[in-house]
CSV table of C-alpha atoms in Angstrom, one decimal:
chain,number,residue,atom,x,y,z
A,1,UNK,CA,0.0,0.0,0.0
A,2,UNK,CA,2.5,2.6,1.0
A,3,UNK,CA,5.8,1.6,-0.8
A,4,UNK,CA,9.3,2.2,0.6
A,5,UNK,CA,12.9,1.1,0.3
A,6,UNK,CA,15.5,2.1,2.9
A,7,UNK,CA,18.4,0.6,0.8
A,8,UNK,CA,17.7,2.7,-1.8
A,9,UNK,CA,17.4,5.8,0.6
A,10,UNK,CA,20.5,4.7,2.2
A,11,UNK,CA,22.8,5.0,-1.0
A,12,UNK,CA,21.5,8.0,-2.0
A,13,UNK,CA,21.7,9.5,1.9
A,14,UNK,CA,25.3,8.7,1.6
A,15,UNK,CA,25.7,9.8,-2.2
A,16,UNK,CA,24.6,13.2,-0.8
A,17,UNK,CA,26.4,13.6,2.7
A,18,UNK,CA,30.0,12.4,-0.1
A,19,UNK,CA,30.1,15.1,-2.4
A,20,UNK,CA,32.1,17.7,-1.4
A,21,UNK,CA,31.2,20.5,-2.8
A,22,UNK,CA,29.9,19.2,-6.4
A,23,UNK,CA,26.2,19.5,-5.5
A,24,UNK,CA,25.4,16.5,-7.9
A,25,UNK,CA,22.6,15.7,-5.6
A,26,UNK,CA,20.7,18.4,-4.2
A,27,UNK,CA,17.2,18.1,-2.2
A,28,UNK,CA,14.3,19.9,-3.0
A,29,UNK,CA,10.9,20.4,-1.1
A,30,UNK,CA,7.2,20.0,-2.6
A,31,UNK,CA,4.3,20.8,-1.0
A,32,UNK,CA,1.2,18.7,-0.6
A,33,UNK,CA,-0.7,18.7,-3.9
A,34,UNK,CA,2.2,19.7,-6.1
A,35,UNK,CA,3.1,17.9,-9.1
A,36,UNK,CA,6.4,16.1,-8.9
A,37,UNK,CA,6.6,14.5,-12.2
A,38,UNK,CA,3.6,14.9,-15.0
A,39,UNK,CA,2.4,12.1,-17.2
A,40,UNK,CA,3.8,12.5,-21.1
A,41,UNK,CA,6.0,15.2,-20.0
A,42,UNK,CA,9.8,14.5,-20.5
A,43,UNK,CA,11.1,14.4,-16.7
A,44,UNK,CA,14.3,16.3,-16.7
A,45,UNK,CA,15.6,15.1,-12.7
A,46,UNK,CA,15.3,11.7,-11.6
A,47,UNK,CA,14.6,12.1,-8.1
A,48,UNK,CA,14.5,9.4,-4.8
A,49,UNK,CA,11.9,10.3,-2.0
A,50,UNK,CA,13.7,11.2,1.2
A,51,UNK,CA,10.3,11.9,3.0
A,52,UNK,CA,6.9,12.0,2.3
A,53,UNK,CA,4.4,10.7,1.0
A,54,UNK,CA,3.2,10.8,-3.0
A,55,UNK,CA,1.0,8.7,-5.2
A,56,UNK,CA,1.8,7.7,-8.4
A,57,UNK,CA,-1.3,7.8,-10.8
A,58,UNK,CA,-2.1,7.1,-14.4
A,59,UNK,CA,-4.9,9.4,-16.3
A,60,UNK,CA,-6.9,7.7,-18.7
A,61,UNK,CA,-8.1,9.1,-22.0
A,62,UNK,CA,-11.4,10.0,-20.2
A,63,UNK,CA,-9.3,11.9,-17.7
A,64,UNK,CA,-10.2,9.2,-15.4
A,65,UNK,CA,-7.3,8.8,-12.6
A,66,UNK,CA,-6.0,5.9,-11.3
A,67,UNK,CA,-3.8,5.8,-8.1
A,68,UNK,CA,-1.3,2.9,-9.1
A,69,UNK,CA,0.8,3.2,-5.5
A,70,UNK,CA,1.6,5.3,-3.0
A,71,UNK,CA,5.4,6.0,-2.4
A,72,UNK,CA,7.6,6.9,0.8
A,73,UNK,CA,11.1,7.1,1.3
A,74,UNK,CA,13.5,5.4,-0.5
A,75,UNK,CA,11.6,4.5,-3.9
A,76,UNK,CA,13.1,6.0,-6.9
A,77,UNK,CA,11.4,8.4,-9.7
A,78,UNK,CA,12.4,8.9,-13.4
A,79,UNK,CA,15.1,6.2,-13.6
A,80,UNK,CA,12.4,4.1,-16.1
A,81,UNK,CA,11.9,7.2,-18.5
A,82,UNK,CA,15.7,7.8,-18.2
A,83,UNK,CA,16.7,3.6,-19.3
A,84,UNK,CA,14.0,4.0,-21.7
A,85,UNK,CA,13.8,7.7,-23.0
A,86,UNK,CA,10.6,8.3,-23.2
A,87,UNK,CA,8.7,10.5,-21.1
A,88,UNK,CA,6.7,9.8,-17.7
A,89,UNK,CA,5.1,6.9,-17.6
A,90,UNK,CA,2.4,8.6,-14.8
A,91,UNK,CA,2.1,11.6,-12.9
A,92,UNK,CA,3.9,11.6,-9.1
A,93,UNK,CA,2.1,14.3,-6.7
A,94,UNK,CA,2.7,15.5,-3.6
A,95,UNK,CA,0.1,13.9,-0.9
A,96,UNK,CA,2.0,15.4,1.9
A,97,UNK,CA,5.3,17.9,2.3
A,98,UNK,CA,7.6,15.8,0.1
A,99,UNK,CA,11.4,16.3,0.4
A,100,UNK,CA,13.6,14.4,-3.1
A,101,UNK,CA,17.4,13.6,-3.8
A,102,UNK,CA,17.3,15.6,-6.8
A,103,UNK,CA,20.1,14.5,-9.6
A,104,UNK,CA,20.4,15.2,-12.9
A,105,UNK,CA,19.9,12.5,-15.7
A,106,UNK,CA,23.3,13.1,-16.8
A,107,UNK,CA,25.1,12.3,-13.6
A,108,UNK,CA,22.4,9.4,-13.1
A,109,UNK,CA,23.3,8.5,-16.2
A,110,UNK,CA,27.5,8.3,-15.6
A,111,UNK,CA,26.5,6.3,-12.0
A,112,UNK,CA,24.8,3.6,-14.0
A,113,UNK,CA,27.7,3.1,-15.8
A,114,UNK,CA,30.3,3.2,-13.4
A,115,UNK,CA,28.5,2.2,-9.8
A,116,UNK,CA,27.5,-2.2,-9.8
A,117,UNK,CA,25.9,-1.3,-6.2
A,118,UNK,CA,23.4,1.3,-7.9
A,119,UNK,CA,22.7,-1.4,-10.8
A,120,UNK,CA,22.2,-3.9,-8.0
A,121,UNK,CA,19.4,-1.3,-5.9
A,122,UNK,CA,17.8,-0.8,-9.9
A,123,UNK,CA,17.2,-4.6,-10.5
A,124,UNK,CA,15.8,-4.7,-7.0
A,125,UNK,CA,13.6,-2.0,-7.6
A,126,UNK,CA,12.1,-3.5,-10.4
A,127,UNK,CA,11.8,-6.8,-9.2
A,128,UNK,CA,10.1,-5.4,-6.5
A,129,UNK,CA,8.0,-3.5,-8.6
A,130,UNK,CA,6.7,-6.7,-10.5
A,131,UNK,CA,5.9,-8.8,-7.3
A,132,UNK,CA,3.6,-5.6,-6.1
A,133,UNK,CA,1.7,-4.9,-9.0
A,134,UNK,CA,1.1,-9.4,-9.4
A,135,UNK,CA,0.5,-8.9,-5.6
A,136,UNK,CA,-2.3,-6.4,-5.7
A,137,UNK,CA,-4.1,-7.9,-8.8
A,138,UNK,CA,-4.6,-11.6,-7.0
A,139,UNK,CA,-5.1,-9.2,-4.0
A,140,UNK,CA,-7.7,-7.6,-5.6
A,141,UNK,CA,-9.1,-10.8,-7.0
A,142,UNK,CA,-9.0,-12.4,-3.7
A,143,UNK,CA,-10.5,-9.8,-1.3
A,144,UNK,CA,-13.4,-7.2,-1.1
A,145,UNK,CA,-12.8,-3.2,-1.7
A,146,UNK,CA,-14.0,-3.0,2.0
A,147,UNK,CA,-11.5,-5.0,3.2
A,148,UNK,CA,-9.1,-3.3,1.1
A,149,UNK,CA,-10.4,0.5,2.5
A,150,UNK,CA,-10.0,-0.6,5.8
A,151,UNK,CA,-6.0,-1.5,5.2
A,152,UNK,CA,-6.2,2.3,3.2
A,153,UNK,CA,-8.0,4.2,6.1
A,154,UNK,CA,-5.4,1.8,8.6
A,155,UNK,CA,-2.2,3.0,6.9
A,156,UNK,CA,-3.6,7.2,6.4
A,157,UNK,CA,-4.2,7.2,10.1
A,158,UNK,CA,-0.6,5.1,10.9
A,159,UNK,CA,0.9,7.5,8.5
A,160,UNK,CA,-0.6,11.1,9.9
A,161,UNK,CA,-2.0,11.9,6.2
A,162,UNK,CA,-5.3,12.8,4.7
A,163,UNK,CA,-6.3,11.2,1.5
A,164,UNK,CA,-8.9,12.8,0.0
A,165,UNK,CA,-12.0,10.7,-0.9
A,166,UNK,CA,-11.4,11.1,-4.7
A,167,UNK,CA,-7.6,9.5,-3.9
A,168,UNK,CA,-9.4,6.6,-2.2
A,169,UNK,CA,-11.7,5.6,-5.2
A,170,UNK,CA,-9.0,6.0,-7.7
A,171,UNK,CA,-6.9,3.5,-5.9
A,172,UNK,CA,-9.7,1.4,-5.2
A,173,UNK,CA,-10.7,1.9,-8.9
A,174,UNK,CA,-14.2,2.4,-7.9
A,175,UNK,CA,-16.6,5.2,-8.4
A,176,UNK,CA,-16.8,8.3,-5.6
A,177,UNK,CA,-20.2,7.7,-5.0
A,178,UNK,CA,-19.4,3.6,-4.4
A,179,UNK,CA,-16.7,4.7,-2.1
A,180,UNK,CA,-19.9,7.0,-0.1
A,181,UNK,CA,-22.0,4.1,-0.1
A,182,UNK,CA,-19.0,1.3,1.6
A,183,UNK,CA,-18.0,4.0,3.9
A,184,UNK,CA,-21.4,4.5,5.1
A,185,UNK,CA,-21.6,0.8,5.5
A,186,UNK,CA,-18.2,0.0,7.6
A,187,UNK,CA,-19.8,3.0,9.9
């Protein structure tokens, strides 16, 4: 539900605290509700999460959203567009102050060629990334949206946020007014 990855955050923690002087990694701050990274826009940083919370959502052609995850510290943005060259895959926002690594694609660029323990945290991240999106589908197949909401509503109250109500149904992919109607029912 709420992704992380401390080994990730680690590398770049240290990549930062290293660089004497070169400012190859910066941070930068974005307030809740600000775009981080816009869908069929070319990204021009790739960034890593060093706190807060943002979702990750895909518009549809009917300007339908659809929360694919919500990310914490530690997960990684661009580096996908960047191996690919192509532009964003999905929009990133701000669902609470957010603070990034910022880097440019460039330098990101030169430690994928030169740094094995970067390569190593990429294949991780992707692996990762395939075992939760086959994880949520069976999940999906295997439980109700209540019971899903309930782990949702569990982890915004664990995690001190507010998700709005339209968040909630696009991640549940369910209409807003189906979302009124389950709420009203776990009451």
């Amino acid at each position: 539900m709420l992704r992380t990855n401390q080994a990730f955050l680690s590398y770049f923690d240290e990549l930062y605290t290293n660089q004497k002087g070169r400012e190859e990694v910066v941070l930068k701050s974005f307030s809740r509700d600000e775009n981080i990274l816009i869908q069929d826009q070319l990204p021009s940083k790739v960034m890593l999460i060093k706190e807060g919370i943002a979702k990750c959502y895909l518009t549809e052609e009917n300007a339908k959203e659809y929360i694919v995850e919500f990310l914490g510290s530690g997960e990684i943005l661009g580096e996908v567009e960047l191996i690919k060259n192509i532009n964003c895959l999905c929009s990133v926002k701000a669902v609470s102050e957010v603070t990034v690594y910022e880097t440019s694609i460039s330098y990101f660029k030169s430690l994928i060629k030169n740094d094995l323990a970067l390569n190593h945290l990429l294949l991780d991240s992707f692996a990762q990334r395939i075992i939760n999106t086959s994880s949520r589908a069976s999940y999906q197949q295997l439980y109700t949206v209540e019971h899903t909401l309930t782990q949702l509503l569990n982890m915004q109250a664990k995690q001190g946020i507010q998700i709005s109500k339209e968040d909630m149904a696009s991640y549940l992919g369910i209409t807003l007014r189906s979302l009124n109607r389950i709420l009203k029912d776990l009451k």
